[in-house]
Structures are given as C-alpha cells and as structure tokens.
Amino acid sequence: MSVNQQAHTGPPYGQPQPGYQGYQQPAYRGQPLPGVPQSQYGAYNGPMPGYQQPAPPQGYFPSLGFPSKGSPVSLNSDTSSLPPNSIGSLRPPPASGAPPPASGASVPSGHVAYSQLGHGDVQNGIPTSTAPVQRPPASQPFLPGSAHTPVSQTSTFQQYGPPPASVQQLINHVAGMTVGSTTVSAPPPAGLGYGPPTSVPPVSGSFSATGSGLYTPYTASQGPPPSSVSEGLPLAQPPFPGQLISTQRLPTQVPGFAPPPSTGIGPSYPPTAGAPRPPTMTGPPLPGQTLAGPPTSQPNHVSSPPPPPSTMSGPHHGPPISGLHGPPPPTHPPQPGYQMQQNGSFGQVRGPQPNYGGAYPGVPNYGSQPGPPPPPKRLDPDSIPSPLNELPPQQKPRHRIDPDAIPSPIQVIEDDRSNRGSEPFVTGVRGQVPPLVTTNFLVKDQGNASPRYIRCTSYNIPCTSDMAKQSQVPLAAVIKPLATLPPEENLPYLVDHGESGPVRCNRCKAYMCPFMQFIEGGRRFQCCFCSCVTEVPPHYFQHLDHTGKRVDFYDRPELSLGSYEFLATVDYCKNNKFPSPPAFIFMIDVSYNAVKSGLVRLICEELKSLLDYLPREGNMEESAIRVGFVTYNKVLHFYNVKSSLAQPQMMVVSDVADMFVPLLDGFLVNVNESRTVIASLLDQIPEMFADTRETETVFAPVIQAGLEALKAAECAGKLFIFHTSLPIAEAPGKLKNRDDRKLINTDKEKTLFQPQTSFYNNLAKDCVAQGCCVDLFLFPNQYLDVATLGVVTYQTGGSIYKYAYFQLETDQDRFLNDLRRDVQKEVGFDAVMRVRTSTGIRATDFFGAFYMSNTTDVEMAGLDCDKTITVEFKHDDKLSEDSGALLQCALLYTSCAGQRRLRIHNLSLNCCTQLADLYRNCETDTLINYLAKYAYRGVLSSPVKAVRDALISQCAQILACYRKNCASPSSAGQLILPECMKLLPVYLNCVLKSDVLQPGPDVTTDDRAYIRQLVTSMDVAETNVFFYPRLLPLTKADVDSDSLPAAIRNSEERLSKGDIYLLENGLNIFVWVGVNVQQGLLQNLFGVSSFGHISNTLSTLPVLENPFSKKVRSIVDMLQMQRSRYMKLIIVKQEDKLEMLFRHFLVEDKSLSGGASYVDFLCHMHKEIRQLLS
Ligand SMILES: [Zn+2]
C-alpha cells in the first residue's frame, strides 16, 4: 500500500479502560515503511475548565533570535542575463571570479524582509489544478524489500534462529567458569562445563590462576554429574558442604569451571600441577551434529596465507601445538573420568558453536591428536604478557586457554533469547532488568518506559556515592526518546491538558507521571522527584479510591503509563508563537567530481520521486514540510521554484563571505504546488553543470545559506548537504589538509579528532538556536576532514553518511537507501531534552549529538528516531532502598507537521545497600555503550593510549570490587566474573581494538572521525553489533524456514574452508567464501562454476532462482532492514586480499593493529584484577 493512503484513525483517548490492553491506538499496521513511522495520536479531549494558570516551562529557553545584519547584503545574481522565467538550462554555471551585477531581484537588506515567507505564501492544501499531483507510480521504490528501506524494530528481533537445542549450544553457556591461565588447548569436558542458565542468579566464572589441575565443572540445572566422573579425582581441597561438584582431573592448563560463589556452590580448587592433558576433538561427529558436506572437505581451520603474525588460530594440521613454547612438561595418562567424557560429549566441546559441528569431525585440531595426549604447558598467570606488550609470535603459546571455556557472547545471547524471548516484558515492576537487545520481545507499558526508550547500566543503584565509587560501575541511561516501536506496541498517547498545559510540580517542574502521590482526597499531589506538594488544578481534580489511587487512573496515560506525550501550549514555543511547519533544503555539490561521478544526476533523479514521501502526521493528506534547493561549488545557486513560474529561476551568490538568501518568495515551497517547476529544475541541474571545470568547493557558506533561509521563513528544518571535497575555496570555514598519520600514538593524536577551526562550533550554535538540523552525505575521494565538517551535523543532532570513492555501480543502492530512510524518518525539530531525577542522584554528563548551552538542557535542532543520548548520573545524596530512584526524561519538540509536543519517559529503579545487588542487575551491553562513548569523547582531549588504559583500569576495578565483596572466598588465582558482566572483558576488548582507539594501517583519519561520531549516537543494539559483529554460517541456513542460522563466535578458527559466512556490524556486510566450498553452492549463490570465478567486486548477490540463493538474499535483505543504515555488501574470498579487511572484524582474534585476542585480553584483565586485590 502507499504511504499516501494512510488515513487518520486515531481514536479519542479517554474511554475508561480496565487495563492496559485498552489503549487501542492504531499501530503502524499497513505502513509501507514501518521504520519510518508517522505519528498517529488519539488526542485526549478531556474536560478542560478554564484553568488559566499555565506553569511556566522549565528547561526551555526561547531563543532571542538573531541580530539582523546591519550592513547591506550584496547580491550577485546572474539572473539578469537570463530571459525571465528561464533557468538557462544550457548555460554553464557562472564563473565565480566575475560576480554578475545585482539584478532586479529583491535584495533583502535584513531579516524583516524575509518574514513574509512562511506566512501565507506557501499553501499546504490540496494542490491546484495547475500543479497536478504526480505521485510516482505506486510506492514500490520505497517499499521494504524492494528498496531495502529499514523497517520496524520487530524484524530486528525476529527470525534470529531457534533457541539453542543442541548440546553444543549449551556448551557455550558458560555461566560459571574457572579459566586456567595456562597454555592449554584442551577444552573442558562438555556438558559439565557450563553453569546454570542466566536466570539463575549470580554465577561467576572463576579463573584459576596457576595452571589449576582441577576442573570443577558444575551446572545447577544438570544436577550432580555421574559419579564416575568425580570418582578418583584428587581434590586439592574438599568441596564445601552441600556442594554439587563434578570434578574432573584435567591437565594443568585446562580451564576449569568453578561454581558461582554466590549461589552457595563451592569455589573452584587451587591449582594442581601435573595433571594429564586430554586429547581434544577427535573422533567422528557427534549425534545431532550436522554436516554441511563430507567431512573431508571441511577442514576445521582456515588457513590464511600468510598467516597473521600472531593470531592464535590458523591451521593446525600438524602435531598438537599447545606446548609450543618451552619444553613440554611430562605427559600424564588420561584420567578415567576423562574417557567417559570423550565418549560422551567431550568431542563437542571443540565444536565451538551451535550447528557448527560439521567442520570439525575427522579433522585434526590443535591438540586433537588421537593417541597420547600432547604435553601440557604451565604458565604462570603473572607472567602473562600484557596484550599491549606481546611476546613475539613464535614464543607465544598458541592456546593457553581453550576459547570454548571462556564466556561466549553467542551463548549469552542465545540463552537470553530462549529464556526471555517468549514472554512480554511488562514494565510494571521497579528495577527490572529487561531482556538483552538481541532478544526479540514485546513490551507492555505498565508504568515504566520501555527499554526501547531507556536502558540503564544497572537497574539497582547503590544507595550511597561511596558504594558507587567503590564499585566503579558507571550509572548511566541510554535514552532514545523517539525510538521506533514494532507494530504490536502502542505509540505514546498524546494527552491534551488544554490551555493550561501539562500538570507539573510547582518546584522542580516534573511532569505528571505514575509516581506522583495524590493526597488530601485528591486535591494535592506530592512530587515523586522533589517531594514538594502541589495543588491539583481544578480541571484536573479527581477523587481517590480506597487505595489512594485516582479513580481515573486507567483513563489517563500520564497516570498509568511510563511513556506518553503532552500537547504543548504556546508557552513552550519560541517567542511565544506556535511554530511553522519545518522545511527541508537540499544542497547539492555540483563541482567537477560530483558531476563526473554521476552523483548529481543520481540525486536529482531520486529527489523527483522521494519528495512525495516526506514525513507526514498520521492524519494528513500530504506533508506539511516545504522544500528548497541549492547547488554549489565555490559559489551558491539558489532556485526559485514558485508554482506560478513556468520554469525555475536560478540566482547565484558568489560573495560567499557574507551569506544571505537572495530570494524570499519561491525558495521554500510545497511539493505538490510546485511539482512541475521542481521536476523541471531537477531535470535541468545535471545538464547545467555537465561541463563544469570547477573543482573547488565551499562548505560553511552552504550551511549559512540554509540557516538564513530557515530564519527568513521563521521555521525549523533540515539541510541535506551532498558534499564531495575538502572546502579549500576562499570562504568562511575554509579548511586546509592537515591529515597526518604520523600523529597516531603521539600526544598530538587528539588533534586529528578535533575540528581545525572553531568556526563550525559557532555556526552550529546558531543552527541549534534556529532549529536548523544538518544532515551530511559525504563522497570523498581523499581526506576531507570529517572531524571539522561533521561539527555542525554533530551538534545539531544530524546524521552523517560517508561513501568513500563513490562509484555509481557499486554504491548507489547504499546511498539511495540511506537517503530515502533519512528523508522519511521521524524527526522532532527544535528539541530540548531534560532529565529529572529523584532526590539523591542527578544527571551530570551527557553523550550524543547535541548542543548544550547550560548544564541541564540537551538541545538538538533535530532529533530523529535513531538517535540516542547517553546520560550519566552521580549521587548528590543518599538514596533509600524503600523509595528507589526515579528518572523522568522530557523531550520538547516540534513534530513534522509543526505541532509542539512534550514526550515524557519515566523509569523507576531499585536502590541497594549490598554491592551484590548492584552486580546482579547490571546490563553489560549498556555499560559498553556508555564506556565506548566515554572513551570516544576522551580521545578529543587525551592521548589514545591513556584512554585505553583508563578503560582497562576502570573495568578491572569493577571486576575486582565484585571479586572482593561479592564472591565467596576462593583462590586468589581465580578470575571470578559476575554473571551479568561475564562478557565485559570480551566486549571491552572490542572497544579497545576499535578503529578509533587502535587504528589499523588501512584506517584513515576520516574513517576514525566518522566512526567516532556515529558511535556517539548509537543505541545499545547498534553498539552491540558494531563492536561484536554478527557472524552467520550461511551454508547452515535452513532454506525452508524463516530463521537465521545460529550465529558463531568472531574468530577465524570458527570458519571452515567448506562454508560460506556472513558477517555484519551495522555498517558492512561481508560474505566470506571458503576455498573449499562445494561447486554446487557457488553455482547456486554466485552463478559461477568455480571459486576462481567469483567476482569480489560484486556489491549485491546475483538474483538466482534456487532455494539457497533466495534464502541468502532474504537474510541479507532482512539484516539491511534491521539497521538504521544500509550496509555495504563486500564479497570476501578466502586467501584473497580483502580477507585482511574481513579479519579485522573477527574480534576474538588478535588484530593486525596489535589488538589483543580475547583469550590474551582475559589473561591481562585477570592480571590487572589480581594486582588490585593484592
Ligand atoms: Zn517536584
């Protein structure tokens, strides 16, 4: 169906509802573009007696406007040389060196003259007959699937593969663990080595320090292991009373699993030397394992010529390599209990991932020799080299710790999905930890904001600042105020309290919410944030029931729901005037590169149809947004596209030093009214500049022009700037090439992230004051200083997109899909956000794309549905366990139709006096989101190495505090991780290795600045997949089901030469093809007969009519729709050049840029923690 068909169906809100089911707000059903929702609100039209005491808006500071330019502006227009009403389509752009004389066009001398625009000149009504509606034939180009436009969040969580069913999947469920920090390649016995599911409270992993010979697997759900396992095993110390321990005497280096101390299960045991080393991973595939092909064609390891200097993976077809460094210790015969495991489930241990067994059987693995077990090697954890100071590869152990014995992100994700994916998350209970972002779940709002809007690092916060400091766990919330909801969930209701505006606390100005306490029979309410008592306005009075609850509790969203909207009164508007609808201005670089690459033509063609899909309010026939057009190189060309013109008119401003808008009337127009003129303009632009020789561009004047146009029209809006090069032309904001890779790893590296001039900061400030949001599409062929060009985008809440070496054939799909989504997505303009908190904590720091002119208000010229703001909280007083802590996020914004609204999100958290409660209710994904943003801001002011060290130190303190205060007594040599944070080391390592903090040789300065900016606005789901990409074995996909194949861990050793994999991180999709993939599969997927014939320049997969091709393409399409940006598809052939790039994303391995492997980093963290504890 067409977007334009959307009828307004919003029912009035206000019928008494017996529960929460009753808010029958229309969902996005039927929307062609669920990811780009249009607002539909059922207005509440309750009785509104004349209560005339509007509370003055707090947290909003109306702009004082801008001083008019005192000096007369010069107009350089070449329109005088054109026939009237002609754009001069065959005329080349004027030479900037010779400014044409001022024409008869009206020359504004100040802002007063502009004010006529925006009042009546532009109609938003039904198009006149002279400008007939010419919608593009149907809406296909914008339908999900055809245009790959991202759809709603539902699909994000859908079809993510079945819950783990196999033993192998369970193997990855490492809940409690003891990792011997020794050179061991032998896996722990399967089926015993994992702890209770995540629903079982706190489980910790123990990291046995000095080559513990004891393996103490335990799982609560499994009960005691067969007695034969533990019999005869020498225990270094007796188990605690009541312990259920299955101990397995294993070789010294084998990581053992310790039961979680806090569950009353005993600790793991001190190291014992000289234990035997088991053979690993030999034998036939286990029952239930699926083979993608004949085992012989599926070697377990990818050999990558040349092998990276120090990866821990690589082909191991020779003798076992666990004892690679140092003389092997004596071998020991296998323990009796060990054999049982080998026959039972042991072989699966090396099958690292669900559904991944096929690659391994029959193939020698490291340490997997049949026959005598390979010699074990002990390694003193204290001698483990720091990941930052690695030993030469040849001295390094290949595997000191079995990667399967350390916490697996895949397993944690799978467990959460199976444990929490089936039931809706009901928000009625304070301090509930929501399911992970990778789990597909529905949310029922019963008084707290959905985790789609707010996620916290912990849902149980320490009562005192001393406790908080001791733990070092940052208290932060990641807030996405305009998040897109899946169709099954209700949008926030729009509540209209009439002329008096929303009911608020008299003192702190918090908005009415479910936590306000009504007293004195309902005549007053006590504020849940500041305790102040406020009179209930007469029109808002309602009686209380016997429990003290208002009888209209369920009728009012603001009393019963966590999230809702208020219609704002004129007091919440700039200059006490209701806003005009916003405008979009498209500003196209028409310099040589832009024209030659085909970009200008592409943009113009696309805009012809895209303009029919501007955001609309749900009940509106057409968008209220007006549009305008500018082209530029070193001069600017404005276009008059007034509907009464037969042809568009061009006006050139070549004096870019003092930018102004040369036309008042006809610059910002209604699309339907000016349809034919706009179409004519978009046809003519590519022709006009086809022969341009101009290579230089300006940049700041372009933004200034857009800003001035919005000022003149007295509206907010968005600039879409399509830009190709470093702006070196003489103009304000002119830049020089100051890229210098030699600065990397020096104290001056931070300058690479800083803007080279403060000019853009000041410009950004002006833009924010006007509500001028800047979206930037960059197409560089060389350095263009993203760090500087991105400043205005960043501070106005805009989005930045970068297409390096843009080529029409390979990049147009990506660019067009990004552009479509960016133009259509929901955005609030002229936004101000304030976060209020209950007494005891307060918001102290903010991360994201915004501007702040004071310490409390986050200002954004535009805030779209994808942007998040991360807020950090600090104590300013004691909290109480009884009352908990409350957050209220209030976002004041202008909707796409020009309506002023307040969106309110409330969240209640628990408070604790025991550190264990804090650690039990943390969310690592959110913690990583915060830490990444904190670190990425840190590089602006500190050396990158210092930032990395600080991150490591803070996380070590977090884990050491847990170890010291929450874990039951155990050997100091154990690494014990809190259950909720067991992935902290692996994820932290990914942040440390990211391009911003540790760039590889191929990463450009612009890439780093770009990534830095992107991450700063990412939500938790985006940072999760960005730092730990999703890796899917495509050859394991079930072509008959909708599900995705189960993900595997990001390590080269998980890849099989006989398989094809997909890796996505939110920006890129790689399809990796092993050298031994069966010919039939290659034929089906690529339409080629051999590996050698696969083209690695493909940017899309060929459309072939067979089940495998369809399945893979549907997976790619589905992933594209889940992400806020269209991902670049890159085909990587094993052993090909591009494989180096691909390996960069195998984040559990050691990286080429020196980043530690997961295993090495875990050892390093352990060392850090031990130092803190000693
Ligand atoms: Zn208050």
PDB file of N, CA and C and ligand atoms in Angstrom, residues 504-510 516 525-534 836, ligand 1:
ATOM      1  N   ARG A 504       2.204  20.000  36.309  1.00  0.00           N
ATOM      2  CA  ARG A 504       3.600  19.823  36.715  1.00  0.00           C
ATOM      3  C   ARG A 504       3.784  20.164  38.180  1.00  0.00           C
ATOM      4  N   CYS A 505       4.862  19.656  38.731  1.00  0.00           N
ATOM      5  CA  CYS A 505       5.240  20.012  40.092  1.00  0.00           C
ATOM      6  C   CYS A 505       5.607  21.496  40.135  1.00  0.00           C
ATOM      7  N   ASN A 506       5.157  22.155  41.176  1.00  0.00           N
ATOM      8  CA  ASN A 506       5.426  23.587  41.290  1.00  0.00           C
ATOM      9  C   ASN A 506       6.905  23.903  41.445  1.00  0.00           C
ATOM     10  N   ARG A 507       7.603  23.007  42.126  1.00  0.00           N
ATOM     11  CA  ARG A 507       9.002  23.336  42.417  1.00  0.00           C
ATOM     12  C   ARG A 507       9.952  22.868  41.321  1.00  0.00           C
ATOM     13  N   CYS A 508      10.002  21.546  41.090  1.00  0.00           N
ATOM     14  CA  CYS A 508      11.014  21.026  40.157  1.00  0.00           C
ATOM     15  C   CYS A 508      10.495  20.943  38.730  1.00  0.00           C
ATOM     16  N   LYS A 509       9.214  21.219  38.570  1.00  0.00           N
ATOM     17  CA  LYS A 509       8.586  21.259  37.243  1.00  0.00           C
ATOM     18  C   LYS A 509       8.518  19.890  36.574  1.00  0.00           C
ATOM     19  N   ALA A 510       8.666  18.826  37.364  1.00  0.00           N
ATOM     20  CA  ALA A 510       8.485  17.495  36.794  1.00  0.00           C
ATOM     21  C   ALA A 510       7.050  17.371  36.285  1.00  0.00           C
ATOM     22  N   MET A 516       3.631  10.172  40.926  1.00  0.00           N
ATOM     23  CA  MET A 516       3.169  11.274  41.763  1.00  0.00           C
ATOM     24  C   MET A 516       2.137  10.718  42.757  1.00  0.00           C
ATOM     25  N   PHE A 525      -1.012  16.903  45.127  1.00  0.00           N
ATOM     26  CA  PHE A 525      -0.136  15.751  44.880  1.00  0.00           C
ATOM     27  C   PHE A 525       1.276  16.073  45.335  1.00  0.00           C
ATOM     28  N   GLN A 526       1.916  15.030  45.824  1.00  0.00           N
ATOM     29  CA  GLN A 526       3.301  15.199  46.269  1.00  0.00           C
ATOM     30  C   GLN A 526       4.246  14.703  45.187  1.00  0.00           C
ATOM     31  N   CYS A 527       5.216  15.516  44.898  1.00  0.00           N
ATOM     32  CA  CYS A 527       6.124  15.206  43.789  1.00  0.00           C
ATOM     33  C   CYS A 527       7.033  14.030  44.153  1.00  0.00           C
ATOM     34  N   CYS A 528       7.147  13.095  43.236  1.00  0.00           N
ATOM     35  CA  CYS A 528       7.993  11.936  43.455  1.00  0.00           C
ATOM     36  C   CYS A 528       9.467  12.268  43.233  1.00  0.00           C
ATOM     37  N   PHE A 529       9.740  13.432  42.702  1.00  0.00           N
ATOM     38  CA  PHE A 529      11.128  13.805  42.449  1.00  0.00           C
ATOM     39  C   PHE A 529      11.685  14.711  43.545  1.00  0.00           C
ATOM     40  N   CYS A 530      10.873  15.696  43.974  1.00  0.00           N
ATOM     41  CA  CYS A 530      11.413  16.642  44.941  1.00  0.00           C
ATOM     42  C   CYS A 530      10.588  16.705  46.227  1.00  0.00           C
ATOM     43  N   SER A 531       9.506  15.954  46.315  1.00  0.00           N
ATOM     44  CA  SER A 531       8.648  15.877  47.497  1.00  0.00           C
ATOM     45  C   SER A 531       7.785  17.115  47.720  1.00  0.00           C
ATOM     46  N   CYS A 532       7.896  18.087  46.882  1.00  0.00           N
ATOM     47  CA  CYS A 532       7.067  19.284  47.028  1.00  0.00           C
ATOM     48  C   CYS A 532       5.592  18.938  46.801  1.00  0.00           C
ATOM     49  N   VAL A 533       4.715  19.582  47.566  1.00  0.00           N
ATOM     50  CA  VAL A 533       3.275  19.344  47.416  1.00  0.00           C
ATOM     51  C   VAL A 533       2.668  20.451  46.552  1.00  0.00           C
ATOM     52  N   THR A 534       1.920  20.028  45.547  1.00  0.00           N
ATOM     53  CA  THR A 534       1.340  20.973  44.594  1.00  0.00           C
ATOM     54  C   THR A 534      -0.172  20.794  44.553  1.00  0.00           C
ATOM     55  N   ARG A 836      15.106  14.662  34.608  1.00  0.00           N
ATOM     56  CA  ARG A 836      14.957  14.929  36.040  1.00  0.00           C
ATOM     57  C   ARG A 836      15.118  13.629  36.812  1.00  0.00           C
TER      58      ARG A 836
HETATM   59 ZN    ZN B   1       8.993  18.264  42.124  1.00  0.00          ZN
END
